[in-house]
Tab-separated table of C-alpha atoms in Angstrom:
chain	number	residue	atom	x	y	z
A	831	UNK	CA	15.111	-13.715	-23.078
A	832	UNK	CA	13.141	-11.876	-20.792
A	833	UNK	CA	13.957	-8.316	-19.551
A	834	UNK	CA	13.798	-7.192	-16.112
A	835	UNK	CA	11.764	-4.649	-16.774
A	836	UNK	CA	9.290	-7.130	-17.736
A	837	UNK	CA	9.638	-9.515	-14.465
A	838	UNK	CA	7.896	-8.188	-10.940
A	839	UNK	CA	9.345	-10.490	-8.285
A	840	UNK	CA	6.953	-10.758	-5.000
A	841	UNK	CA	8.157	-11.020	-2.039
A	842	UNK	CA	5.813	-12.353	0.724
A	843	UNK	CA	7.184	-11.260	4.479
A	844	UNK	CA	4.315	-12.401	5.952
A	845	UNK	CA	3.560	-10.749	9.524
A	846	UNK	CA	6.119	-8.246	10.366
A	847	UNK	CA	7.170	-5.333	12.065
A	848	UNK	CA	6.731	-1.936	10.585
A	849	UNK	CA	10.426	-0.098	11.461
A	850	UNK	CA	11.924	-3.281	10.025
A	851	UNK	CA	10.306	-3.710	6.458
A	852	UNK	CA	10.965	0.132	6.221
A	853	UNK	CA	14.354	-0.138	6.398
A	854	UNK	CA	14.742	-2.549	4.190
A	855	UNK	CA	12.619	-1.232	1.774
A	856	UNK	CA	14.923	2.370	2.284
A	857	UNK	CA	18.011	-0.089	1.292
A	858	UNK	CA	16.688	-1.533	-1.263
A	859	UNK	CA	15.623	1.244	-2.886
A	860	UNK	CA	19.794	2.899	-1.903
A	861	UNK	CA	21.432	0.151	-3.296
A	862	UNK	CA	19.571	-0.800	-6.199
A	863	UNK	CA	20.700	-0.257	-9.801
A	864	UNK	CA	19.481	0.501	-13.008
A	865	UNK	CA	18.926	-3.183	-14.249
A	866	UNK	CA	17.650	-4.617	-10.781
A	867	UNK	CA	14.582	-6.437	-11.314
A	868	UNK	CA	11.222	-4.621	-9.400
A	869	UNK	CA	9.642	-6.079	-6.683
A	870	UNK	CA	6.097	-6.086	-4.956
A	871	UNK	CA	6.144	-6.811	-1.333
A	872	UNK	CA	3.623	-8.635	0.739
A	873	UNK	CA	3.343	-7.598	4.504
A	874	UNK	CA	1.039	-7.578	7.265
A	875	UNK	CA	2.177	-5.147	10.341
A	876	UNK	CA	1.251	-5.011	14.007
A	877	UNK	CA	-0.502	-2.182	15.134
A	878	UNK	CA	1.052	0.795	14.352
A	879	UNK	CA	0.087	4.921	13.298
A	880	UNK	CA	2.527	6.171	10.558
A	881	UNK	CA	3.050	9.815	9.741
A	882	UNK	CA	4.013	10.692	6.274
A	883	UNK	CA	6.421	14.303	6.083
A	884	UNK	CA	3.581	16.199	5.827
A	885	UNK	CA	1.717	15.050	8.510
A	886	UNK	CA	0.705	17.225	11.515
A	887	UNK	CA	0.568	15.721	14.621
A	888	UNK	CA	-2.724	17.248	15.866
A	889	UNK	CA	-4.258	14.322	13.680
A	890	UNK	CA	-3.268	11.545	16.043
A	891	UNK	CA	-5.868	12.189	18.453
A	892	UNK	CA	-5.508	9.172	20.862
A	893	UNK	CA	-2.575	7.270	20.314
A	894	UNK	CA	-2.616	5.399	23.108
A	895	UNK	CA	-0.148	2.201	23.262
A	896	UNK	CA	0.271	2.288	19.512
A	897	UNK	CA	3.047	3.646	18.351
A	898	UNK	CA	3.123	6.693	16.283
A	899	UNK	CA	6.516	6.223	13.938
A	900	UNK	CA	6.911	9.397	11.531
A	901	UNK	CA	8.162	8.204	7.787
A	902	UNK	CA	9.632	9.650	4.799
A	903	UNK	CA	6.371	9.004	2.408
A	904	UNK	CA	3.439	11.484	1.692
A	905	UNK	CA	0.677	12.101	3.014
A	906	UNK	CA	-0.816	12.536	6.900
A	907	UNK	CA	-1.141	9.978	9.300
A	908	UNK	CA	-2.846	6.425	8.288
A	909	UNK	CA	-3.066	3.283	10.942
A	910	UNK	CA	-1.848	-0.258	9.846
A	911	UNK	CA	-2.607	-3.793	11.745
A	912	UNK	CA	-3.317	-7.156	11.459
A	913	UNK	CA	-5.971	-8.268	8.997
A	914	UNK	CA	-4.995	-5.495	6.430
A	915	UNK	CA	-3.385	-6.141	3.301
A	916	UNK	CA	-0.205	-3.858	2.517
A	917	UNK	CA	1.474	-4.225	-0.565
A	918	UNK	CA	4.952	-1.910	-1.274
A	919	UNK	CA	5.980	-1.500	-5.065
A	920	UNK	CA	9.480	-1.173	-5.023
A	921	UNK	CA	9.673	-0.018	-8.894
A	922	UNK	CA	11.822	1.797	-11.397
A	923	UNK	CA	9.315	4.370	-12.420
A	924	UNK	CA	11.901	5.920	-14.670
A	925	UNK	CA	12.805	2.518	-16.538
A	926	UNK	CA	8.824	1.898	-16.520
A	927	UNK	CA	8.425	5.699	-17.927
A	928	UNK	CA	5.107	6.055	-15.952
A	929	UNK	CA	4.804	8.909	-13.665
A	930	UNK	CA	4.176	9.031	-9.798
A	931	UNK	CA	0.134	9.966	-10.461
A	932	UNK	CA	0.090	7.641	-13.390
A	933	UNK	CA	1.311	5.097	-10.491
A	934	UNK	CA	-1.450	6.134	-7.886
A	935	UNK	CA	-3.710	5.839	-10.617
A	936	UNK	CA	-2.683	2.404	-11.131
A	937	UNK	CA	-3.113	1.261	-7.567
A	938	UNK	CA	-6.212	3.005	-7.126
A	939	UNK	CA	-7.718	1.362	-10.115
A	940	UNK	CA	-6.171	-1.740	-9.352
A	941	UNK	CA	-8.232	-2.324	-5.955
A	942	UNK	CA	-10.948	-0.738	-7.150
A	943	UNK	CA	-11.512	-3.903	-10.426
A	944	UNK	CA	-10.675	-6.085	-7.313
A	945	UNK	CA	-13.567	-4.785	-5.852
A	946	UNK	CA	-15.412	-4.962	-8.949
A	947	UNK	CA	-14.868	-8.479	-9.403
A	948	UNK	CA	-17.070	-9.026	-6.000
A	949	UNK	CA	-20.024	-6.833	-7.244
A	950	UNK	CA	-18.845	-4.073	-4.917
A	951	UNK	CA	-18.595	-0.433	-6.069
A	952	UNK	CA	-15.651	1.835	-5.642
A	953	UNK	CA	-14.265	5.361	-6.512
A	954	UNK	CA	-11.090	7.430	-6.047
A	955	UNK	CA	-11.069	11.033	-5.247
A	956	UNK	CA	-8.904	13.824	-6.667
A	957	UNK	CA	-8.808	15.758	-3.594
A	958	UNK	CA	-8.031	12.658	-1.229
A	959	UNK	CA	-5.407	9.345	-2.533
A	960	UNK	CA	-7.270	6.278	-1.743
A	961	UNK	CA	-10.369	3.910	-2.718
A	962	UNK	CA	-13.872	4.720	-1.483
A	963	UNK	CA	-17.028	2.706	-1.096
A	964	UNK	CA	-20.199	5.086	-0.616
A	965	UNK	CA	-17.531	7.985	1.010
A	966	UNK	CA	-15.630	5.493	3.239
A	967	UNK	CA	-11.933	4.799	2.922
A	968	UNK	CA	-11.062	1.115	2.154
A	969	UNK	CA	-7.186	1.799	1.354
A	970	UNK	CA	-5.044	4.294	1.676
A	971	UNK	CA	-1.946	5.280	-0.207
A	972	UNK	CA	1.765	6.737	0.239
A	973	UNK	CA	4.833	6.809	-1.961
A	974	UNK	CA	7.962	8.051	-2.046
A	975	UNK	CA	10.112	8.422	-5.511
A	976	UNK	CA	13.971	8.723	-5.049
A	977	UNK	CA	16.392	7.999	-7.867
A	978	UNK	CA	13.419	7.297	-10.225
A	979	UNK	CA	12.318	4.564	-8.019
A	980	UNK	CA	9.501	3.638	-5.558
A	981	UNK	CA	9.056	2.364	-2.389
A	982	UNK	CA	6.116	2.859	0.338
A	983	UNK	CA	2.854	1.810	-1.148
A	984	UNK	CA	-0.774	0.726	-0.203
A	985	UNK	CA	-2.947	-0.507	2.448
A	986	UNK	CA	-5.946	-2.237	1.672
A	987	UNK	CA	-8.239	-2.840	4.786
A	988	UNK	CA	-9.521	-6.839	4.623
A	989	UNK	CA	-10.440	-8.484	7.987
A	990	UNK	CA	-9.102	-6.245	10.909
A	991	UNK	CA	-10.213	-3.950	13.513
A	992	UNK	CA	-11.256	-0.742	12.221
A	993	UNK	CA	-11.386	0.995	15.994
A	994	UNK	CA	-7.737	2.107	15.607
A	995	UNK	CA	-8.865	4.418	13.172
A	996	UNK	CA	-11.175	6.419	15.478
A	997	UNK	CA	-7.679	7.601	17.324
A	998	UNK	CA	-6.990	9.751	14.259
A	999	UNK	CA	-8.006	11.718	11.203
A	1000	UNK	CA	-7.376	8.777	8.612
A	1001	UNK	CA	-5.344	10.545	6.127
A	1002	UNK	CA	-5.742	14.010	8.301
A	1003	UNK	CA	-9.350	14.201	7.419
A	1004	UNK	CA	-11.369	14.296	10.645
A	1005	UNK	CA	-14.812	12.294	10.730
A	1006	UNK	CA	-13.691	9.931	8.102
A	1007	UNK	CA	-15.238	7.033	7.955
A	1008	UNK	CA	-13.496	3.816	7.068
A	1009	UNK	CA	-14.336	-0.030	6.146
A	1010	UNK	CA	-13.082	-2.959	5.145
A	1011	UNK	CA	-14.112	-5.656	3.150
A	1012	UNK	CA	-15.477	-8.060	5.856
A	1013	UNK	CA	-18.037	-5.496	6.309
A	1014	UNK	CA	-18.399	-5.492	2.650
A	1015	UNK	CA	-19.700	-8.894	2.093
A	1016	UNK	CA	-16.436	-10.054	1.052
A	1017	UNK	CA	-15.230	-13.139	3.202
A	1018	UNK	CA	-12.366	-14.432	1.011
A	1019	UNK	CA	-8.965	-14.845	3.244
A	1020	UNK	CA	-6.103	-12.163	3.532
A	1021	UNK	CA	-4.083	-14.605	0.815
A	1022	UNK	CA	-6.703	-14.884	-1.268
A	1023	UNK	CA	-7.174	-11.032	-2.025
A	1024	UNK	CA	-3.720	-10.256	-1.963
A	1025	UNK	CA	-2.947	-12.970	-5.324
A	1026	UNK	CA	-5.905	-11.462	-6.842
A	1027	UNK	CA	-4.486	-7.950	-6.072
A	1028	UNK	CA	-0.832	-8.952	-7.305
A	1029	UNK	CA	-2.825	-10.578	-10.137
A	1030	UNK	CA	-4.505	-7.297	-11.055
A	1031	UNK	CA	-1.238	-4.987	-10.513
A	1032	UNK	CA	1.127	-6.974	-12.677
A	1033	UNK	CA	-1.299	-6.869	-15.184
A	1034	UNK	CA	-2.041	-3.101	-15.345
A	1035	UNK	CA	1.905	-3.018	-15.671
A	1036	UNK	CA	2.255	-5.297	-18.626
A	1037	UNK	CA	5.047	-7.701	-16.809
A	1038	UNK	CA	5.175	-11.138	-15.418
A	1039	UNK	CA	5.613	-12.290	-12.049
A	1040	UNK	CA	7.500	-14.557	-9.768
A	1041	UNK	CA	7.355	-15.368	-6.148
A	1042	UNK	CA	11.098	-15.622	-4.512
């Protein structure tokens, strides 16, 4: 019989809007006990500027009609939108017994073997969450840990348009540049990347997964 720790279930929400996938992730992650099975969800969002706890709001420089929604994850200000894959692990970290950095780690190294696999060369950085082709970010991460358990997650930038980006300091870094994997060469479709992605994560976690 298979244990839940061993099942990730993935949820696909297709396109929707940012405030609402929050709060249900926030529930989820309330109401959840120790023996609920983890999830991964699948979501594309409309144009929209977070701004983790941290985040200072000098580094929305221009937000013009996008709006700026503060959030209860780490980290400065990032930009989601359409054509960008974002993918939330709602986990038991505790249950898992991996840490919050081991689980950065994870993601990082998760997009960056996705990346791999199309002959394209990526890097994390200590001083700055995220994955990095020759110095320019190609996703960004957040999380937030309550009760042992995460929620928030990772944007990985696909097939979108990057000029959002130039209305803040991505992560509160000024000047940073950004890109995406259209520019990259890479031309498979939003699905596409994201099974391979879901493919890669499940793996790096040991467990099995099913759609619902």
């Amino acid at each position: 019989m298979t244990n839940s720790a061993d099942i990730l279930l993935i949820r696909e929400l297709g396109l929707e809007e940012y405030t609402s996938v929050l709060q249900k992730m926030q529930t989820f992650n309330q109401t959840r006990e120790p023996h609920t099975t983890d999830e991964l969800w699948i979501v594309e969002h409309p144009p929209v500027f977070t701004l983790g706890l941290n985040g200072k709001t000098e580094h929305v420089l221009d937000a013009g009609d996008i709006p700026v929604i503060p959030v209860d994850r780490g980290g400065q200000v990032t930009y989601h939108g359409p054509g960008q894959l974002v993918i939330y692990p709602l986990l038991n970290i505790q249950r898992r017994n991996i840490g919050v950095r081991q689980l950065v780690s994870i993601l990082e190294q998760t997009v960056i073997e996705l990346l791999a696999s199309y002959h394209i060369e990526a890097q994390n950085r200590a001083d700055a969450p995220g994955v990095y082709v020759d110095d320019a970010k190609i996703a960004a991460l957040g999380l937030r840990i309550k009760k042992g358990c995460s929620y928030h997650g990772l944007s990985l930038n696909i097939n979108m348009d990057l000029h959002a980006f130039s209305r803040i300091n991505p992560c509160g870094y000024a000047g940073m540049a950004v890109t995406q994997c259209s520019d990259l060469g890479i031309h498979d479709s939003l699905n596409i990347m994201s099974q391979k992605l879901v493919s890669l994560f499940a793996k790096a976690l040991g467990c099995e997964t099913r759609i619902v």
